[in-house]
Coordinates of C-alpha atoms in Angstrom, one line a residue:
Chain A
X1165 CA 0.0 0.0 0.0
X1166 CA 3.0 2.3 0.9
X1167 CA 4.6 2.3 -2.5
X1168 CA 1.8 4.3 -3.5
X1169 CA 3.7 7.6 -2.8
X1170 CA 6.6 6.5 -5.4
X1171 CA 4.5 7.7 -8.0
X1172 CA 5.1 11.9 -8.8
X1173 CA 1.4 12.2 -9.5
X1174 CA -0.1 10.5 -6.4
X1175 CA 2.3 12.6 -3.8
X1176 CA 1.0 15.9 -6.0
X1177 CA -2.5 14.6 -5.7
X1178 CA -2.6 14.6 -1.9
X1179 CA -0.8 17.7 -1.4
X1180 CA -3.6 19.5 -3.8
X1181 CA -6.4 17.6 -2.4
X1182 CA -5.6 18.1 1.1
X1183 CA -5.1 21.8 0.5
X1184 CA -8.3 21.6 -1.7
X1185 CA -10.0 20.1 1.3
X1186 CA -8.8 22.7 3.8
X1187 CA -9.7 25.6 1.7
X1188 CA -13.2 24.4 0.6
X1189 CA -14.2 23.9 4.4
X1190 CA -12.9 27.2 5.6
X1191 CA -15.2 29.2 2.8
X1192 CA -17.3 26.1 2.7
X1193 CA -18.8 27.2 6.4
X1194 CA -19.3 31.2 5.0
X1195 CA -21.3 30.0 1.9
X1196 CA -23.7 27.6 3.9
X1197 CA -24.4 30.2 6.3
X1198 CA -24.7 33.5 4.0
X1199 CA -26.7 30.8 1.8
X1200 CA -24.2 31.3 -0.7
X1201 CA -24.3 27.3 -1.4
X1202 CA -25.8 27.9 -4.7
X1203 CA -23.0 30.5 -5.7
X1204 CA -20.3 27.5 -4.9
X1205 CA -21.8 24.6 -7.4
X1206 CA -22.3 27.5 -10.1
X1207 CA -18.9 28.5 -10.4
X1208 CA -17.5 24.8 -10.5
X1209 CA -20.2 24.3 -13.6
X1210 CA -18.5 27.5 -15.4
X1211 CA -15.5 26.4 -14.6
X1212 CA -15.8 23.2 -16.7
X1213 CA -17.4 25.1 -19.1
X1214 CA -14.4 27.3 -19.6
X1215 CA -11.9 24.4 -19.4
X1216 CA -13.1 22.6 -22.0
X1217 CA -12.5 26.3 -24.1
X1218 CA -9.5 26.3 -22.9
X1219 CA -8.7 22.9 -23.5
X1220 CA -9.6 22.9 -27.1
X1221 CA -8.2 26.5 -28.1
X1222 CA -5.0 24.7 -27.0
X1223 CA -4.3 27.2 -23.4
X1224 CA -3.2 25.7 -20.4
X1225 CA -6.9 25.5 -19.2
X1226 CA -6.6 26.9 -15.6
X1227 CA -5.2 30.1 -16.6
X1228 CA -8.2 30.3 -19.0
X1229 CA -10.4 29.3 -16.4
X1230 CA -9.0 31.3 -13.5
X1231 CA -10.4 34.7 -14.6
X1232 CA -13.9 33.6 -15.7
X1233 CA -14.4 31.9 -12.8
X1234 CA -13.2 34.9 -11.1
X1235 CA -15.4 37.1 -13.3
X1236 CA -18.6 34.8 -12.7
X1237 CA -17.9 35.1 -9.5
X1238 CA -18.6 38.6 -9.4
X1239 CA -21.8 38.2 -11.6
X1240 CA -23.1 35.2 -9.5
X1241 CA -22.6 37.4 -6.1
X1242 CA -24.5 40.6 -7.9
X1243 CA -27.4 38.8 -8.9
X1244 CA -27.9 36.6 -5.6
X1245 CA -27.9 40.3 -3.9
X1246 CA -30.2 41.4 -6.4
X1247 CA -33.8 41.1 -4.7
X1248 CA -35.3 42.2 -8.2
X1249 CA -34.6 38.7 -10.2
X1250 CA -34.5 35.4 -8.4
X1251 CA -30.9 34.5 -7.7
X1252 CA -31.2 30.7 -6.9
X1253 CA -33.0 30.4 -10.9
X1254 CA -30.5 32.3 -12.7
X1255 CA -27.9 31.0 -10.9
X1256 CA -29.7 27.3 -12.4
X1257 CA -29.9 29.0 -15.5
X1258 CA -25.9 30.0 -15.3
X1259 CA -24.7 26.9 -14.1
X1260 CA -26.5 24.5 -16.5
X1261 CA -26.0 26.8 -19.5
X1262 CA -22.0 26.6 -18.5
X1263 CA -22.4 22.8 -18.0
X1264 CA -23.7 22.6 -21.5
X1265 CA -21.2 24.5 -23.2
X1266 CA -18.7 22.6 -21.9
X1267 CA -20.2 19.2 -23.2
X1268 CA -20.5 20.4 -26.5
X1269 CA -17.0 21.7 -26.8
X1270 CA -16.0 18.0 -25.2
X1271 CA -18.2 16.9 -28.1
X1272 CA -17.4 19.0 -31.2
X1273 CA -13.5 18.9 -30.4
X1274 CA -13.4 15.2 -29.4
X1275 CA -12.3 15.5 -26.0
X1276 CA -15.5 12.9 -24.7
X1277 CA -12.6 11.0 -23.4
X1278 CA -11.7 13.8 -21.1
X1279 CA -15.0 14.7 -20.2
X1280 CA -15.4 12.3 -17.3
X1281 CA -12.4 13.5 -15.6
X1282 CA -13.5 16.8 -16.1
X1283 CA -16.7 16.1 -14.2
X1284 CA -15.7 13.9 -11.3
X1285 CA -12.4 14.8 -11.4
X1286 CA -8.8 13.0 -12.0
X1287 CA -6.1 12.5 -9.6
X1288 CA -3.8 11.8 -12.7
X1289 CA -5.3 14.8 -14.1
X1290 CA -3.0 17.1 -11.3
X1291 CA 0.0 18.3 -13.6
X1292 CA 3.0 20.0 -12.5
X1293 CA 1.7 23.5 -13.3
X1294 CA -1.5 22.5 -11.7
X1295 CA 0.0 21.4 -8.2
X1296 CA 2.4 24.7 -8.3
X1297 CA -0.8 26.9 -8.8
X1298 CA -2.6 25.2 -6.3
X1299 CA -0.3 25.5 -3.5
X1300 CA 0.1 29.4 -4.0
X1301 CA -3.5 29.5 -4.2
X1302 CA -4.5 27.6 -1.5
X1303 CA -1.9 30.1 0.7
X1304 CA -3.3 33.4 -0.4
X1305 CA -6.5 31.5 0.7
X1306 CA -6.3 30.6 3.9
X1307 CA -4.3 33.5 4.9
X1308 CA -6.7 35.6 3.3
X1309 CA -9.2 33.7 5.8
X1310 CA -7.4 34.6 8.6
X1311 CA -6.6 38.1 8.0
X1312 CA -10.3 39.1 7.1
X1313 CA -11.7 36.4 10.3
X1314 CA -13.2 39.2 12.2
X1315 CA -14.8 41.0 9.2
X1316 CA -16.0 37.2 7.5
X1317 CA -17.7 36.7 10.5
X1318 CA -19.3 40.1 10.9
X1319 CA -20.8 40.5 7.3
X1320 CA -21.9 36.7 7.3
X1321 CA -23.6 36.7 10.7
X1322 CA -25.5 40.5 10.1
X1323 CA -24.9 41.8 6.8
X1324 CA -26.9 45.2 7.7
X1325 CA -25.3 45.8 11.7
X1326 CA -21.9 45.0 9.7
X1327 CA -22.8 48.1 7.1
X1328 CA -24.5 50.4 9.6
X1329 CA -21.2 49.9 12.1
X1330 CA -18.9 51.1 9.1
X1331 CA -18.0 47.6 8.0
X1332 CA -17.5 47.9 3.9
X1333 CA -19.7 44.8 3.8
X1334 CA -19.5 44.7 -0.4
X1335 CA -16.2 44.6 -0.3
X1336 CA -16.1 42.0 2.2
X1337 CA -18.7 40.0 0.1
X1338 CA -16.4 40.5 -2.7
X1339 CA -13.7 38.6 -0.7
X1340 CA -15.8 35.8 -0.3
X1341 CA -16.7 35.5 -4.1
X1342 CA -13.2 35.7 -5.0
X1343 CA -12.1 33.0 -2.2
X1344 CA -14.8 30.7 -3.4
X1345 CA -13.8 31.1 -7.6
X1346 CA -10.1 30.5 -6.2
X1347 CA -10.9 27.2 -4.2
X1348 CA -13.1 26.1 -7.1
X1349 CA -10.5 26.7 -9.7
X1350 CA -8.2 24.5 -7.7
X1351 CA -10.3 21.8 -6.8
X1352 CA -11.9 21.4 -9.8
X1353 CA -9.7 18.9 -11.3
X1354 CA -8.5 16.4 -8.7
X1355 CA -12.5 16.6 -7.8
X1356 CA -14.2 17.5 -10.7
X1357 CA -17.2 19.4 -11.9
X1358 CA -20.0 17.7 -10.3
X1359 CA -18.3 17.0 -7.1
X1360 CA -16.2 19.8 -5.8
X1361 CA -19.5 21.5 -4.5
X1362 CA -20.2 18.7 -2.3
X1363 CA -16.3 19.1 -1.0
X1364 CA -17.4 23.2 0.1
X1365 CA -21.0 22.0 1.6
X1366 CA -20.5 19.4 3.6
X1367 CA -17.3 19.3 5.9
X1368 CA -19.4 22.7 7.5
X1369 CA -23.0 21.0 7.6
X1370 CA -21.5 17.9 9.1
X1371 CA -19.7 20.2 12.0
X1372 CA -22.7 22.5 12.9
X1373 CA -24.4 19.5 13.8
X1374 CA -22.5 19.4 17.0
X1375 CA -20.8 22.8 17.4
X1376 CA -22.9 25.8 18.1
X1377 CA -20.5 28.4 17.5
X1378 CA -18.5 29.6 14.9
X1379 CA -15.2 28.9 15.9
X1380 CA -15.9 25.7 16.5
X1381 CA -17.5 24.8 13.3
X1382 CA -14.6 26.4 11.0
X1383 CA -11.9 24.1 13.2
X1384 CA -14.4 21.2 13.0
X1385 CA -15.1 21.8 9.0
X1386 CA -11.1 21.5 8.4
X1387 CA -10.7 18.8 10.8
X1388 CA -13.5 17.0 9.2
X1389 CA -12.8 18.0 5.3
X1390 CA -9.1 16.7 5.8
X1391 CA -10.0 13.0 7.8
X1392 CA -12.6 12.7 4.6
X1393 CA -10.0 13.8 2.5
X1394 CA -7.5 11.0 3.6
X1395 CA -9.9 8.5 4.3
X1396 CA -11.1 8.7 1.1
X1397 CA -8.1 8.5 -0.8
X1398 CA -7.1 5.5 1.4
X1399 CA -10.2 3.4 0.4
X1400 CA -9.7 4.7 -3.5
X1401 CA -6.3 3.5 -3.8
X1402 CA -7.0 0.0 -1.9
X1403 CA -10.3 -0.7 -3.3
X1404 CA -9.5 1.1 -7.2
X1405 CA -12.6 3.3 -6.8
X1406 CA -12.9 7.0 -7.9
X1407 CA -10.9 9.3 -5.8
X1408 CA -13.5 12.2 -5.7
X1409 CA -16.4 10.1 -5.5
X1410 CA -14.8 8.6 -2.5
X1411 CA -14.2 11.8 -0.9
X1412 CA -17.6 13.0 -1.4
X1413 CA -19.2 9.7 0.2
X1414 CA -17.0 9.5 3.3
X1415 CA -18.2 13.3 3.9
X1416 CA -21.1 11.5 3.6
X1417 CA -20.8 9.2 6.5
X1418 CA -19.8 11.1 8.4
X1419 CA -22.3 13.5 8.0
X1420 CA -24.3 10.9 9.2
X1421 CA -22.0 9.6 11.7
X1422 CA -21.9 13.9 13.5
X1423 CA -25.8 13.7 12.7
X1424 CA -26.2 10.5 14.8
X1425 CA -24.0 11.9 17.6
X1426 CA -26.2 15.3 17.6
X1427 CA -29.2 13.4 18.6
X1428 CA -27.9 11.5 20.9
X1429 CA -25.9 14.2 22.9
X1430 CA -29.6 16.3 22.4
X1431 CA -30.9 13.3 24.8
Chain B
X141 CA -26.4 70.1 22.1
X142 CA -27.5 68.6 18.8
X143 CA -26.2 65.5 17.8
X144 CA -28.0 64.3 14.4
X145 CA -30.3 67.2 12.4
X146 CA -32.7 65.8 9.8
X147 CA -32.8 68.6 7.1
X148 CA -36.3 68.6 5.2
X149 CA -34.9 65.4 4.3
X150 CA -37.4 62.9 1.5
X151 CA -36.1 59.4 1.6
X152 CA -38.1 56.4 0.0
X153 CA -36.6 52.9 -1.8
X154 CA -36.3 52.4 -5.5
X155 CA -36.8 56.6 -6.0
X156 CA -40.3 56.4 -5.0
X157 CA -40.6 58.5 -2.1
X158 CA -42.5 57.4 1.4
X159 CA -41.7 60.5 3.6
X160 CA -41.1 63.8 2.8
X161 CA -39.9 67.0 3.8
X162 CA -39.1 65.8 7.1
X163 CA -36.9 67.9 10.0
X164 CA -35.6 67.4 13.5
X165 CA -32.8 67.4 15.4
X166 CA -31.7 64.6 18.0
X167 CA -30.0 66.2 20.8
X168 CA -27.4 64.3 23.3
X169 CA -29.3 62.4 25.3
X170 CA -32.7 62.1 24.4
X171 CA -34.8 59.0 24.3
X172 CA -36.4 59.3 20.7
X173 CA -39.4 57.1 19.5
X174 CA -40.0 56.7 16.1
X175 CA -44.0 55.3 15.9
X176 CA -46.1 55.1 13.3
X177 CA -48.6 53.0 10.6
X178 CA -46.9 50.4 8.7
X179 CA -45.1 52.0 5.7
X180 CA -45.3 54.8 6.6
X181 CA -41.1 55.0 6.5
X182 CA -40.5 54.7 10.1
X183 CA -37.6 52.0 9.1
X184 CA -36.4 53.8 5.7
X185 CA -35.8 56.6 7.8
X186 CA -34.2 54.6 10.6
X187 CA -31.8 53.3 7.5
X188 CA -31.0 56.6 6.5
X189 CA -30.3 57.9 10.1
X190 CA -27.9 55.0 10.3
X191 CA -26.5 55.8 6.7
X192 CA -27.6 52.4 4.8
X193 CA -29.6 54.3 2.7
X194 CA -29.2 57.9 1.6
X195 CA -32.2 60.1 1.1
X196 CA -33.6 61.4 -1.9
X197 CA -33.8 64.6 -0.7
X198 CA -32.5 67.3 2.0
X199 CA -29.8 66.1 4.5
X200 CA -28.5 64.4 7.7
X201 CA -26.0 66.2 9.3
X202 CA -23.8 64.6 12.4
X203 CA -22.2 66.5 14.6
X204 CA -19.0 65.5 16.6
X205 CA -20.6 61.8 15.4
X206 CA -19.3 59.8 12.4
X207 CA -22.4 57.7 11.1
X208 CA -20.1 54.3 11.9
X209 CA -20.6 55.3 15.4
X210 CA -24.6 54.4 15.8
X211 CA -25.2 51.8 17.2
X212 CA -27.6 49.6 15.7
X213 CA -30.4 46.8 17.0
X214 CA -31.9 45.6 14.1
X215 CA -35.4 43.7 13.5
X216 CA -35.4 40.3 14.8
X217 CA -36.1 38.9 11.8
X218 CA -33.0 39.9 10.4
X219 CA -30.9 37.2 11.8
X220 CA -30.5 33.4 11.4
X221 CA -32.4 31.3 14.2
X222 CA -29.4 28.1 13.4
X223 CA -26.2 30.5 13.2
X224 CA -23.4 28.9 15.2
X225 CA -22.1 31.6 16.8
X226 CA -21.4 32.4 20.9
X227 CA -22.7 34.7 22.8
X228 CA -19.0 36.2 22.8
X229 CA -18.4 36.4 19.2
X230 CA -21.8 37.8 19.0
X231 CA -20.7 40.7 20.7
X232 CA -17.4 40.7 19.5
X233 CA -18.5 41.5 16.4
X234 CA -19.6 44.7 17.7
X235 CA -15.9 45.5 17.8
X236 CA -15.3 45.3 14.6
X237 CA -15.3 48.5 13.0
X238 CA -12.5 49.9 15.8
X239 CA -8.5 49.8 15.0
X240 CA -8.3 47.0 12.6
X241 CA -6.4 43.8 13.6
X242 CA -6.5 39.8 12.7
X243 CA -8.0 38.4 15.9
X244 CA -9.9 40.5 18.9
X245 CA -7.4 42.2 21.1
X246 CA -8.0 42.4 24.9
X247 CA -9.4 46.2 24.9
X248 CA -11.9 44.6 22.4
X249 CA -12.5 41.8 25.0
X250 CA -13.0 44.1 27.8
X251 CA -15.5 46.1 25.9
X252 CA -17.5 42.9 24.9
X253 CA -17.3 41.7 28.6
X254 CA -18.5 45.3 29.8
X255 CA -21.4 45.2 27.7
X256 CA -22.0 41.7 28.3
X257 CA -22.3 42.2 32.2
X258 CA -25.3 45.6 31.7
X259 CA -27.5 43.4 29.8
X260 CA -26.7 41.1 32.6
X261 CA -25.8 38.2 30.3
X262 CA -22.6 37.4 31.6
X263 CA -23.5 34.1 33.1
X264 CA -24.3 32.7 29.7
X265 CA -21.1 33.9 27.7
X266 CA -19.9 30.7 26.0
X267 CA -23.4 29.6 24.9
X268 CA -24.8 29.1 21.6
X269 CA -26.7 32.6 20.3
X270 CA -29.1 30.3 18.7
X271 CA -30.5 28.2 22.1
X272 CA -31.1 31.3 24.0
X273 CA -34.8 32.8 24.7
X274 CA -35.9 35.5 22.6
X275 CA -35.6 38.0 25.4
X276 CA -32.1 36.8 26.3
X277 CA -31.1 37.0 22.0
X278 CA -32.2 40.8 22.0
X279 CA -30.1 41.5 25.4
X280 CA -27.6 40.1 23.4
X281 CA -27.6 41.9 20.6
X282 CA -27.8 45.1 22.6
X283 CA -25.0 44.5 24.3
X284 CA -23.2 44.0 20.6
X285 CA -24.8 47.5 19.5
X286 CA -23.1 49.3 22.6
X287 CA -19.8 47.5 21.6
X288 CA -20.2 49.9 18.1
X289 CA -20.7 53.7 20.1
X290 CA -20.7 55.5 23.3
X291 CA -22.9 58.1 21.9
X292 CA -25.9 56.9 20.1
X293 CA -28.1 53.9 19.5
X294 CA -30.8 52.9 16.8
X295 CA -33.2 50.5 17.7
X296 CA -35.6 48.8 15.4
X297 CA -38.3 47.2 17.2
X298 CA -36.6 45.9 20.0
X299 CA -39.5 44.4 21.9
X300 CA -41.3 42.5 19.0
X301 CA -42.4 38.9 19.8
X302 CA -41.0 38.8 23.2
X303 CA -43.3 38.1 26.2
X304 CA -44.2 40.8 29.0
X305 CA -41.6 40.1 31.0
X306 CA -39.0 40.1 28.5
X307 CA -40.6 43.2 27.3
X308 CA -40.1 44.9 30.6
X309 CA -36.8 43.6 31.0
X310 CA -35.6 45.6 27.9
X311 CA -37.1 48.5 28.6
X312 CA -35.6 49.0 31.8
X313 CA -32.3 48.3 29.8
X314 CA -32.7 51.0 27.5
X315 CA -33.8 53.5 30.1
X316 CA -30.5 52.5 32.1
X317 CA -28.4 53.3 29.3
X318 CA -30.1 56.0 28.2
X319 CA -29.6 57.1 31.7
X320 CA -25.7 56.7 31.5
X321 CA -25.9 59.0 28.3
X322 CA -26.1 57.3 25.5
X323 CA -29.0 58.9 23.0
X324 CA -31.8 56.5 22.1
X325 CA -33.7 56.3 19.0
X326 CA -35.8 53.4 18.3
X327 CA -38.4 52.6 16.3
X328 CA -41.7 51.1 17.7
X329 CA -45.3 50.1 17.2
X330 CA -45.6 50.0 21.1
X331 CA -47.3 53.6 21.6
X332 CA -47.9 53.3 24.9
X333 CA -44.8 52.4 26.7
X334 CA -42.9 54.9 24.0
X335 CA -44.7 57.9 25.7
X336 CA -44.1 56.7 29.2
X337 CA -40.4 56.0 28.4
X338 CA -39.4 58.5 25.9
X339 CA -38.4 62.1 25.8
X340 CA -39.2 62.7 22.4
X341 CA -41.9 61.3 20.3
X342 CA -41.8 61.3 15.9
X343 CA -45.1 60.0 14.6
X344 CA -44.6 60.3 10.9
X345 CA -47.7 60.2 8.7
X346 CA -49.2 62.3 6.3
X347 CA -48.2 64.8 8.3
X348 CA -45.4 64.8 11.0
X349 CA -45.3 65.0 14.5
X350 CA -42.3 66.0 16.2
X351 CA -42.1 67.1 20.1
X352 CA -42.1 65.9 23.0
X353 CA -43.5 62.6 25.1
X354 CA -46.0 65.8 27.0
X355 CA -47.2 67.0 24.0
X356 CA -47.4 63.9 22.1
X357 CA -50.3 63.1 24.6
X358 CA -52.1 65.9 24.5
X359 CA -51.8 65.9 20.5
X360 CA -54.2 65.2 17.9
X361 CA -52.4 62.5 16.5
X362 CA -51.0 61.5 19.5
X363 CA -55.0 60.8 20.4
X364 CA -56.0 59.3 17.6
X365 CA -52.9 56.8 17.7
X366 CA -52.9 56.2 22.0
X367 CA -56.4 54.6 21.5
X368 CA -56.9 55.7 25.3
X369 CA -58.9 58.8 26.7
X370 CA -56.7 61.4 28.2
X371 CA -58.5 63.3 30.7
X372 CA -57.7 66.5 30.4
X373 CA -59.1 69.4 29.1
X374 CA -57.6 69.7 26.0
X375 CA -57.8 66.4 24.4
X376 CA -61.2 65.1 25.8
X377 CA -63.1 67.0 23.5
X378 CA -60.9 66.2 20.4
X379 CA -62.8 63.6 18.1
X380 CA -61.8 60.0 18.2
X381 CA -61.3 58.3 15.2
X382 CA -61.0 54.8 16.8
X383 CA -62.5 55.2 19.8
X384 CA -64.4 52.2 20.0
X385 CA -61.6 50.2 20.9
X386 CA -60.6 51.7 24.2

């Protein structure tokens, strides 16, 4: 089981899916609670979307898709805070136009062999460019995180006493866009389309469960996203099924697992 | 001395206009009540005294007050019943706005603590926002408001849904710190403790009333809206539009 690591690609894979993992639960836990969820699974389907573009016009794809994730990013955030149109349908309408783009591209340039990995992800898929991007991304993420904790937490828990108190709660909001278009663009690959939404969502549903404040939940999240993380790559290498599927249902079980606990600590 | 003058100021959402030509001042230490129908703009003003919103027409004007400084209680509503959060980093996050730094400092603690201890909360620190009573959430969120100002604090409906003795409980609250000097302005659809507790009454409708709790009372509008018979001379001959219901 050990020799596993020999191989370049699998040591890359862990490093970038464990750094996926931590940044996905740390902005993970904003988005559930600003109900920003939505915003998170958009992004990954324009991000697909513009990797097959890049892909077939022959660019290294994530530095294609990088700054229209970015750039939806923006648009997603404006029209969720738009009260006038209804953000969770054109979010829909965003996310499954993007999805569809991205299959016909797969389909018009020939790529259908790529399109499964591009949808639930490839650990083979993590080149060296890939891993070298991620790790700088993943820093100015988490520090990012950290620097902005205090102001995160204000504009996520009251939006409007945040404002009122002199908090520059757009900006703020902005952040949070931004952070979720960077840990999408990196995850989006060793995860994949369809999956790296479920990566964001559930380490921070899983912890509130049992922690009640918000502290706890953000240390829980990583704690939790990075014990899936492993676990599932563990059971993916021994038992030869998909690493991002595997992830996704040992977040699962243990969302299960936390949601069993709950109840009986509630007792 | 004046602390926030409203200049025949118009405000409304979406340019439509729902008050208009307004004017008053606020002076240091008065206990202001905002009251009136729904829509008729008691909150859209409320956002524009707080600076969320800025008016169509006319203008606020602070003085020796930047508008960061207000203090703000908003509508109940407004907030998540499921948010993880402590009662501490609730009011924490009151502290915000000051000096800016990565994690709390312990000036920002003391402050929180401070606050924490005259809405007598401090028992119940490290629990969950989310499992306290009603009337315990609101003292709560007070104590965050005072965190944001010494000098003034908006209040928007602080009392809704909670039961009498909750109720009570916050009024005597307010009074204390509007005792200690802090300005009150809150908005309310509870007429009859406003004029027992406030200085200074607004009713806004077609047309405004602005004066005092006294003359609130003995006011047309102030009739028509108490739904109670004041005795004296002046207003028990004044026609009753609702009076049915006393």
């Amino acid at each position: 089981m050990f020799d596993i690591f020999s191989y370049g690609f699998v040591t890359r894979a862990i490093i970038v899916g464990a750094l996926v993992s931590l940044c996905a639960s740390l902005i993970g836990t904003v988005l559930v609670l600003k109900r920003y969820s939505m915003i998170g699974d958009g992004l990954s389907h324009v991000g697909f979307g513009a990797i097959t573009i890049g892909a077939a016009a022959n660019l290294t794809p994530i530095y294609f898709a990088l700054p229209m994730v970015i750039i939806s990013a923006f648009i997603l955030l404006k029209i969720s805070s738009n009260s006038k149109i209804s953000g969770d349908s054109a979010i829909a309408i965003i996310s499954s136009s993007a999805l569809a783009i991205g299959i016909t591209v797969c389909s018009i340039t020939g790529m259908n062999s790529d399109l499964n990995s591009y949808l639930f992800g490839s650990i083979i898929a993590i080149g060296r460019t890939d891993a070298v991007f991620a790790i700088v991304l993943s820093v100015v993420i988490i520090s990012t995180f950290f620097i902005f904790y205090n102001k995160i937490f204000a504009v996520t828990f009251d939006e409007d006493f945040a404002r009122a108190t002199g908090t520059k709660a757009n900006i703020y909001n902005m952040v949070i866009a931004l952070l979720t278009a960077l840990t999408v663009v990196i995850g989006m690959r060793i995860m994949g389309t369809l999956l790296i939404s479920a990566l964001i969502i559930f380490p921070s549903l899983t912890s509130m469960r049992i922690f009640k404040n918000f502290r706890g939940v953000i240390i829980s999240s990583v704690a939790v996203s990075l014990v899936c993380f492993f676990i599932g790559m563990f059971i993916s290498f021994g038992f030869n099924t998909p690493a991002g599927a595997t992830v996704v249902l040992t977040n699962l079980l243990m969302f299960i697992l936390f949601s069993i606990i709950s109840k009986i600590l509630k007792r | 001395m004046s602390l926030i003058e409203i200049k025949n100021v118009t405000m409304g959402y979406e340019g439509v206009p729902v008050l208009k030509n307004l004017s008053f001042v606020v002076n240091k230490g008065d206990y202001l009540c905002i009251v009136g129908e729904n829509g008729s703009g008691k909150s859209t003003l409320m956002k524009g005294i707080l600076g969320l919103n800025a008016p169509i027409d006319g203008e606020i004007v602070y003085n020796n007050l930047d508008k960061s400084e207000i203090g703000y209680l908003p509508q109940k509503k407004m907030i998540q019943k499921d948010f993880p959060a402590s009662v501490m980093e609730v009011v924490l996050s009151g502290c915000v706005k000051r000096k800016f730094h990565i994690f709390h400092n312990r000036y920002d603690r003391e402050i929180a603590e401070k606050n924490i201890s005259i809405v007598k909360m401090s028992n119940h620190k490290k629990r969950s926002f989310s499992d306290l009573s009603g009337g315990q959430q609101q003292r709560v969120l007070l104590a965050r408001a005072l965190c944001a100002t010494e000098k003034v604090i908006v209040l928007d409906e602080p009392v809704t849904g909670l039961d009498p003795i909750a109720t009570a409980d916050m009024y005597s609250l307010i009074k204390e710190i509007n005792r200690k000097g802090i300005t009150v302005i809150m908005v309310t659809h509870d007429i009859n403790s406003a004029v027992r507790n406030a200085s200074h009454i607004l009713h806004i409708s077609d047309t405004a009333f602005y004066g005092t709790a006294h003359q609130y009372i003995h006011s047309e509008v102030g009739n028509k809206f108490l739904l109670t018979e004041c005795p004296c001379d002046v207003c028990s001959h004044l026609p009753k539009r609702r009076g049915d219901n006393v």
